[in-house]
PDB file of C-alpha atoms in Angstrom:
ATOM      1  CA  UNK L   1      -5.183 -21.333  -0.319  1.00  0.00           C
ATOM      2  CA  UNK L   2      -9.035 -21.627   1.038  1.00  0.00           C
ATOM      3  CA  UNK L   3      -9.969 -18.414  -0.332  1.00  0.00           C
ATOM      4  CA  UNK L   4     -11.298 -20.155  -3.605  1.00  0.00           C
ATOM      5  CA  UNK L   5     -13.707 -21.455  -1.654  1.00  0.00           C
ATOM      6  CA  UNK L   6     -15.315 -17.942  -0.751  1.00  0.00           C
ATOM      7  CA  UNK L   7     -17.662 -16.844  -3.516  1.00  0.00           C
ATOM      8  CA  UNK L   8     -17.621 -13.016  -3.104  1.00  0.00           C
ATOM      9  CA  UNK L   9     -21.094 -10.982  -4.941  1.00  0.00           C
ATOM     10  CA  UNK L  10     -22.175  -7.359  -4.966  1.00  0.00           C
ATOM     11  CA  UNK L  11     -25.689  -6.863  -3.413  1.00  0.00           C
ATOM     12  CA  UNK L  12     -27.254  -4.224  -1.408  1.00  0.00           C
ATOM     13  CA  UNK L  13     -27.773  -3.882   2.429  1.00  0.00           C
ATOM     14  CA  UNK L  14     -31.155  -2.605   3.889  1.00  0.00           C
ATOM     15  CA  UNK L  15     -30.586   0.855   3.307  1.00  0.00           C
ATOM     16  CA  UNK L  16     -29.338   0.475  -0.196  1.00  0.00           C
ATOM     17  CA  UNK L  17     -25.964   0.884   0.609  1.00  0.00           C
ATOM     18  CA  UNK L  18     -23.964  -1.709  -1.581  1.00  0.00           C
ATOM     19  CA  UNK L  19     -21.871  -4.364  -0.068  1.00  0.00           C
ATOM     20  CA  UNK L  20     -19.508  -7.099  -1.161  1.00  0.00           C
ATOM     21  CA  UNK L  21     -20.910 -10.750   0.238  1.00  0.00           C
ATOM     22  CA  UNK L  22     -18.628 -13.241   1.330  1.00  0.00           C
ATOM     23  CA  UNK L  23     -20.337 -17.142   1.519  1.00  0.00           C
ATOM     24  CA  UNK L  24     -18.637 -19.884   2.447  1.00  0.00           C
ATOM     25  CA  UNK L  25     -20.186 -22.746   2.252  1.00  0.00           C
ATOM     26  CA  UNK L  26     -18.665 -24.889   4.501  1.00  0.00           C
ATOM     27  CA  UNK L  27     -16.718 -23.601   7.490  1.00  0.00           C
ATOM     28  CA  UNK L  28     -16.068 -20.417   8.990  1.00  0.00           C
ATOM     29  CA  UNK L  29     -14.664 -17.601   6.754  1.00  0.00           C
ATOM     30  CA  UNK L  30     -11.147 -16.325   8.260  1.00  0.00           C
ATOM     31  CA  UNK L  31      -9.711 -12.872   7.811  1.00  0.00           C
ATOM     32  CA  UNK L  32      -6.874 -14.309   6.244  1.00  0.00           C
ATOM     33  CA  UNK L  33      -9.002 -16.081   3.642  1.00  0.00           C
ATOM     34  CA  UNK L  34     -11.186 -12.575   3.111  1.00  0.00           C
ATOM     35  CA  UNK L  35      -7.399 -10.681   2.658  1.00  0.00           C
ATOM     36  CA  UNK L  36      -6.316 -13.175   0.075  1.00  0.00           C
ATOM     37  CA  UNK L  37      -9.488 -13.249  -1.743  1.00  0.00           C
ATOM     38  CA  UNK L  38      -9.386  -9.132  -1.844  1.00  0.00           C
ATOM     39  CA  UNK L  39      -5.928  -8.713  -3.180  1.00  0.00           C
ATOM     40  CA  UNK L  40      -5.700 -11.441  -6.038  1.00  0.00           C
ATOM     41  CA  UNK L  41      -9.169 -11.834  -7.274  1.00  0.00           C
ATOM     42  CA  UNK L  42      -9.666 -12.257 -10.961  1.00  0.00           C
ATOM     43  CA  UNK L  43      -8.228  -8.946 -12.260  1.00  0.00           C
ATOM     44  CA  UNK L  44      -8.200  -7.388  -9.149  1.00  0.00           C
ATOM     45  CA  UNK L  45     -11.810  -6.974  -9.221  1.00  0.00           C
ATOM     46  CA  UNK L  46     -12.185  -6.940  -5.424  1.00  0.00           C
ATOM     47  CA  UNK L  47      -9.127  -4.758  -4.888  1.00  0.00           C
ATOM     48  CA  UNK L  48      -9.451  -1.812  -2.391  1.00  0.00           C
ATOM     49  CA  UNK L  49     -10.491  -0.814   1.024  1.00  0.00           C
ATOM     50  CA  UNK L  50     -13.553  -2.372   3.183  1.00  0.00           C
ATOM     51  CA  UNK L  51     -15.177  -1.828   6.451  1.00  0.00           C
ATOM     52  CA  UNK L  52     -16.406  -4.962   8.574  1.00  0.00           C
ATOM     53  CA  UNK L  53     -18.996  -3.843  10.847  1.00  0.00           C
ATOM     54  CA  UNK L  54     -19.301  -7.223  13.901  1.00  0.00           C
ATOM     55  CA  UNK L  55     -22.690  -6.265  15.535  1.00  0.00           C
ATOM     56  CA  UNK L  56     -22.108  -8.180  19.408  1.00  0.00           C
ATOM     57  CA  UNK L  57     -24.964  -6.990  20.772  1.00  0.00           C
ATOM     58  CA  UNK L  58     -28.180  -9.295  22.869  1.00  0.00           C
ATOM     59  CA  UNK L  59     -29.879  -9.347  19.281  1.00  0.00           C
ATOM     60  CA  UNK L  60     -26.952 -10.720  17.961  1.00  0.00           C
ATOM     61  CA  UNK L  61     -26.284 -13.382  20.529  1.00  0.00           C
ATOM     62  CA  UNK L  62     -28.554 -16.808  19.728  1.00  0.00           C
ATOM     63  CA  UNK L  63     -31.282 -17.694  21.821  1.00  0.00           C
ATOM     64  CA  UNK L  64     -30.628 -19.705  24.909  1.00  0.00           C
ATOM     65  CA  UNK L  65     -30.257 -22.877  23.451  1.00  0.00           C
ATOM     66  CA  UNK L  66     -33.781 -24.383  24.408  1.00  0.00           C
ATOM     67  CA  UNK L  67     -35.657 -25.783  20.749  1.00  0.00           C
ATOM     68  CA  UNK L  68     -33.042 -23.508  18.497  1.00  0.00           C
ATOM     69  CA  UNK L  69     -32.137 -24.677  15.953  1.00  0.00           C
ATOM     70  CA  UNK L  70     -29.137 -26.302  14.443  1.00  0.00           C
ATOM     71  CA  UNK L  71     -26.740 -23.661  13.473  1.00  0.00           C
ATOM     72  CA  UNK L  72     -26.394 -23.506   9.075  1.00  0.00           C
ATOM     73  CA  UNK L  73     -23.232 -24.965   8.118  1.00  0.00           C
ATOM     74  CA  UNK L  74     -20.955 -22.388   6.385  1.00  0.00           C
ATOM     75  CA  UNK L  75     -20.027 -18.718   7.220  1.00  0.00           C
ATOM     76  CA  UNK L  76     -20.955 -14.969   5.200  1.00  0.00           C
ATOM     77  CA  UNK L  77     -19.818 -11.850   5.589  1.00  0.00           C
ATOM     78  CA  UNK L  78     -20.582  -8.542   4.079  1.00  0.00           C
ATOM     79  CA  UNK L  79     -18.213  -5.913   3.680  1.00  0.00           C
ATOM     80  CA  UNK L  80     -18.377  -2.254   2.613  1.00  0.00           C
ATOM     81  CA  UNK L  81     -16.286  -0.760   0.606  1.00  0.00           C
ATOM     82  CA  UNK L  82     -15.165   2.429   1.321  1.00  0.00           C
ATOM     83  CA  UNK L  83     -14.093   4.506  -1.653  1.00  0.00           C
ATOM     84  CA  UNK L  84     -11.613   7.780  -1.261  1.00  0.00           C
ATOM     85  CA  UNK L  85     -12.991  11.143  -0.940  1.00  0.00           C
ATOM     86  CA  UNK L  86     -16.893   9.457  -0.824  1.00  0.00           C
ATOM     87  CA  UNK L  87     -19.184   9.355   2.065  1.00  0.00           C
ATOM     88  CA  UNK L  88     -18.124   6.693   4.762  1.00  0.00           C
ATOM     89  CA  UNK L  89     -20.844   3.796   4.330  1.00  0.00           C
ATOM     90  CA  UNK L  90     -20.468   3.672   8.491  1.00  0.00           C
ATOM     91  CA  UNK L  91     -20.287   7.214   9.563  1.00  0.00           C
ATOM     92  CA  UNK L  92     -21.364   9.524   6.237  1.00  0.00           C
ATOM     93  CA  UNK L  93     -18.173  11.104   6.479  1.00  0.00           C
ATOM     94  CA  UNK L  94     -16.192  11.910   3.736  1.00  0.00           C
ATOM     95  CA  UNK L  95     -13.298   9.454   3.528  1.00  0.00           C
ATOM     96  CA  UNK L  96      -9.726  10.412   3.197  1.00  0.00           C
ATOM     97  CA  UNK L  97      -8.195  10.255  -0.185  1.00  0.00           C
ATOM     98  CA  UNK L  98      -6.096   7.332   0.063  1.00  0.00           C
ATOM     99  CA  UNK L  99      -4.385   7.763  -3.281  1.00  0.00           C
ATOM    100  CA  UNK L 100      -2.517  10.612  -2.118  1.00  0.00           C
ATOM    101  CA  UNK L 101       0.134  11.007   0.820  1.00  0.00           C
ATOM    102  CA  UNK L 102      -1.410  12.688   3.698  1.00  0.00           C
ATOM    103  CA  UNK L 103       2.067  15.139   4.049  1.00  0.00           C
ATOM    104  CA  UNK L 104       2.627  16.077   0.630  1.00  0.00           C
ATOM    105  CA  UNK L 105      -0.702  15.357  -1.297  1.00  0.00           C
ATOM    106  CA  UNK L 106       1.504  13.370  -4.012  1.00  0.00           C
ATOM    107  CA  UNK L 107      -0.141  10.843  -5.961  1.00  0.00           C
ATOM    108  CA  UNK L 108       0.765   7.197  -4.565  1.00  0.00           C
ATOM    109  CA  UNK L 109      -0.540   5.329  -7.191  1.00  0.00           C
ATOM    110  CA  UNK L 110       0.903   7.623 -10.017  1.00  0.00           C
ATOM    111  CA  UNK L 111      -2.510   7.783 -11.583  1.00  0.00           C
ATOM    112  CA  UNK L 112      -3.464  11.161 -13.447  1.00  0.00           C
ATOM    113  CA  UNK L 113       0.516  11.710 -14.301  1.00  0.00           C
ATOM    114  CA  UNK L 114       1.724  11.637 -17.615  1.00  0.00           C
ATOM    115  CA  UNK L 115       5.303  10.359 -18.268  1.00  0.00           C
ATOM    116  CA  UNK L 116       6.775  13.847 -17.406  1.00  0.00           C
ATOM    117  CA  UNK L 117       5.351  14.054 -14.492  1.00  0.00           C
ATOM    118  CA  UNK L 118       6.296  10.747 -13.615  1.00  0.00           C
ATOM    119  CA  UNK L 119       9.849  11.393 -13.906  1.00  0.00           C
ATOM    120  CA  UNK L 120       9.931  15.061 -12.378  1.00  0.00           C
ATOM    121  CA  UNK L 121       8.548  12.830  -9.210  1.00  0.00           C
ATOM    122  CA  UNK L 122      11.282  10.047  -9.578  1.00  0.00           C
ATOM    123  CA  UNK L 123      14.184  13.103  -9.079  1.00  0.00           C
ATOM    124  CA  UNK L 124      12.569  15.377  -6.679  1.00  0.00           C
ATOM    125  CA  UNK L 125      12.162  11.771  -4.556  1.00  0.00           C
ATOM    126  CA  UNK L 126      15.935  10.842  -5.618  1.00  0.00           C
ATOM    127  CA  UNK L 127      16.668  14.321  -4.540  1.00  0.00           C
ATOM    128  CA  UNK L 128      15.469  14.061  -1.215  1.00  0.00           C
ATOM    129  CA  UNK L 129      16.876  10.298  -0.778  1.00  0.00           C
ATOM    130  CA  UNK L 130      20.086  11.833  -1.777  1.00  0.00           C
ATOM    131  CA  UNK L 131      19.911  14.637   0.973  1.00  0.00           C
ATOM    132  CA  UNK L 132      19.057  12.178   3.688  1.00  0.00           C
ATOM    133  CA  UNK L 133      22.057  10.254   2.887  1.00  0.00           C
ATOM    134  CA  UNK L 134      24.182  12.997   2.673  1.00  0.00           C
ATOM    135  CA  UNK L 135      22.786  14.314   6.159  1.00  0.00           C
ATOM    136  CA  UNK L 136      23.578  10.470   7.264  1.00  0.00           C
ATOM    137  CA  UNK L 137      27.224  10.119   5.660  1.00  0.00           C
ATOM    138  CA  UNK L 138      28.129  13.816   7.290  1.00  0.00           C
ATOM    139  CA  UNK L 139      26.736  13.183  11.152  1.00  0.00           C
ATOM    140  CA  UNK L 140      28.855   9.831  11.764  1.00  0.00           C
ATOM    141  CA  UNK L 141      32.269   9.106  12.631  1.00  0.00           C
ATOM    142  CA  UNK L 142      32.320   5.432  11.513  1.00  0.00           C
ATOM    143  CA  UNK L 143      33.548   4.717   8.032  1.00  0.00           C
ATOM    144  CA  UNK L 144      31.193   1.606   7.762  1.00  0.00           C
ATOM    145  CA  UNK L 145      28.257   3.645   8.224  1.00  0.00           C
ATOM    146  CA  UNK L 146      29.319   6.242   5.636  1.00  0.00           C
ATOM    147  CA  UNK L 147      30.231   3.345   3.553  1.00  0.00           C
ATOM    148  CA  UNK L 148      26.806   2.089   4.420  1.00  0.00           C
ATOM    149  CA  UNK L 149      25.101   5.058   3.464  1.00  0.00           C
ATOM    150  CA  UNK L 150      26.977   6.013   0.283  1.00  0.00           C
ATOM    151  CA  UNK L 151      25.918   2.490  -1.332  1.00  0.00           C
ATOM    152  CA  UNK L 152      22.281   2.613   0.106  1.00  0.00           C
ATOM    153  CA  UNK L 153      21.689   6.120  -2.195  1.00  0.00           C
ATOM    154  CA  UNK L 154      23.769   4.078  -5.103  1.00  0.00           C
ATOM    155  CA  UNK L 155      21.232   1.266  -4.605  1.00  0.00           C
ATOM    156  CA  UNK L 156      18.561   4.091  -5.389  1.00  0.00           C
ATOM    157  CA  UNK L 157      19.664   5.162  -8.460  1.00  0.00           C
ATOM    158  CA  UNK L 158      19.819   1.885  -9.702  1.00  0.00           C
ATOM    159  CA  UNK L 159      16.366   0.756  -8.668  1.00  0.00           C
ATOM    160  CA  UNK L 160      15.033   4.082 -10.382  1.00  0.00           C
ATOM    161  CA  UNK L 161      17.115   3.214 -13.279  1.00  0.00           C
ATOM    162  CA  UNK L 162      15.649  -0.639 -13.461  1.00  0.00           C
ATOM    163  CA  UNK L 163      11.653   0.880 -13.087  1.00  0.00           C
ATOM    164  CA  UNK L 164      12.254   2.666 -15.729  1.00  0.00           C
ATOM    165  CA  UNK L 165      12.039   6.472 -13.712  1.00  0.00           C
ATOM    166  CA  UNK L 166      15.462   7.661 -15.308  1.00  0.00           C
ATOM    167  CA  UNK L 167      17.704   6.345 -18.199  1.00  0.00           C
ATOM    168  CA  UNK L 168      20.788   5.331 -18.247  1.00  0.00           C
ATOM    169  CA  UNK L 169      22.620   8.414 -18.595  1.00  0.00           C
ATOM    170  CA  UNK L 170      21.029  10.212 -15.843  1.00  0.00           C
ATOM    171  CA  UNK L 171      22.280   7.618 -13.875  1.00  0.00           C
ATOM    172  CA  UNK L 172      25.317   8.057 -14.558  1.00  0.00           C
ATOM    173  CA  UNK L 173      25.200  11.951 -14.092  1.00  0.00           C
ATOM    174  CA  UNK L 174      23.378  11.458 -10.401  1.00  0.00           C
ATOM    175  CA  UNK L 175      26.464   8.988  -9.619  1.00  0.00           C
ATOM    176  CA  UNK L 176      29.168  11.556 -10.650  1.00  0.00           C
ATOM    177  CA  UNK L 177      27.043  14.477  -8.680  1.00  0.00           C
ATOM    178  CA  UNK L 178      26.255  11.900  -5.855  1.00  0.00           C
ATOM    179  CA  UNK L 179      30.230  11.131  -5.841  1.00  0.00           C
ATOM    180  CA  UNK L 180      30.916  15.071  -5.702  1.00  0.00           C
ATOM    181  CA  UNK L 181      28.825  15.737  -3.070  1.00  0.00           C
ATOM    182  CA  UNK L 182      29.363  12.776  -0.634  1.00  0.00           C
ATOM    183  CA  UNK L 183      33.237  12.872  -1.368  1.00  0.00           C
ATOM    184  CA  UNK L 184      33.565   9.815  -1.489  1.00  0.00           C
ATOM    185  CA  UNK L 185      37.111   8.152  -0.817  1.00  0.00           C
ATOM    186  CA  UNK L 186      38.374  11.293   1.085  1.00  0.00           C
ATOM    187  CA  UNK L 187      39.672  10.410   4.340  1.00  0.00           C
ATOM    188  CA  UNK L 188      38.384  12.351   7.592  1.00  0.00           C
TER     189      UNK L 188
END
């Protein structure tokens, strides 16, 4: 796409807060561009979350058009980055940890866990995936649904088993207990 046009540098604003600079050199820069740029650059060197600030004021508006002069070919914009639990580079607040779920405080990214961890958070998840479809199988009248339902959880435990977040036996044991608990081919 266009975004290898953009070259993106570090650099500081006027108040020494640093900022990522976007230059294109011909052509407007498009958000789509700035996104694409962001999420795939070179070892995702550029990965994370930025602030735009568009200043529309009279300053920013041009002059009136009498002796200006021809408008620079090519676009820039700077963007701040705005890193979890630091001060906001817009209001000085402290941002929100974005590595962590907002109801639970779990990590999202799965950084700081060790491989125990890991997988006590792959069953207490399972767990409460299983409970949900449990709640789901038992509150409808349909078969389909239940049917539905019963292979969604299934669909789970493989997934988990295919990352890596259980083995293959413990599979197998949250299929028989998933089996138990839904019972499955009884007729209502």
């Amino acid at each position: 796409m266009a975004a290898a046009k953009i070259e993106a540098m570090w650099d500081m604003d006027g108040r020494d807060h640093p900022v990522l600079v976007l230059e294109k050199k011909r052509g407007k820069i498009n958000l789509a561009e700035v996104e694409e740029l962001l999420r795939y650059s070179k070892s995702g060197a550029f990965q994370g979350n930025y602030v735009l600030l568009i200043r529309a004021g009279e300053a920013t508006c041009g002059g009136s058009g009498w002796m200006d002069e021809e408008e620079p070919k090519g676009d820039q914009w700077s963007l701040y980055q705005v890193e979890a639990e630091e001060p906001c580079p817009v209001c000085g607040q402290l941002a929100p940890p974005f590595e962590w779920c907002p109801m639970c405080g779990e990590s999202l990214t799965g950084k700081d866990l060790n491989a125990e961890q890991a997988m006590g958070n792959a069953e207490f998840l399972l767990e409460s995936m299983k409970r949900e479809a449990l709640r789901m199988i038992e509150s409808t009248d349909l078969q389909e649904t239940r049917k539905a339902w019963y292979h969604s959880h299934l669909g789970s435990l493989d997934f988990a088993r295919q990352m890596g977040l259980i083995t293959e036996e413990r599979r197998q044991q949250l299929y028989k207990q998933f089996q138990r608990e839904a019972n499955y081919g009884n007729d209502r």
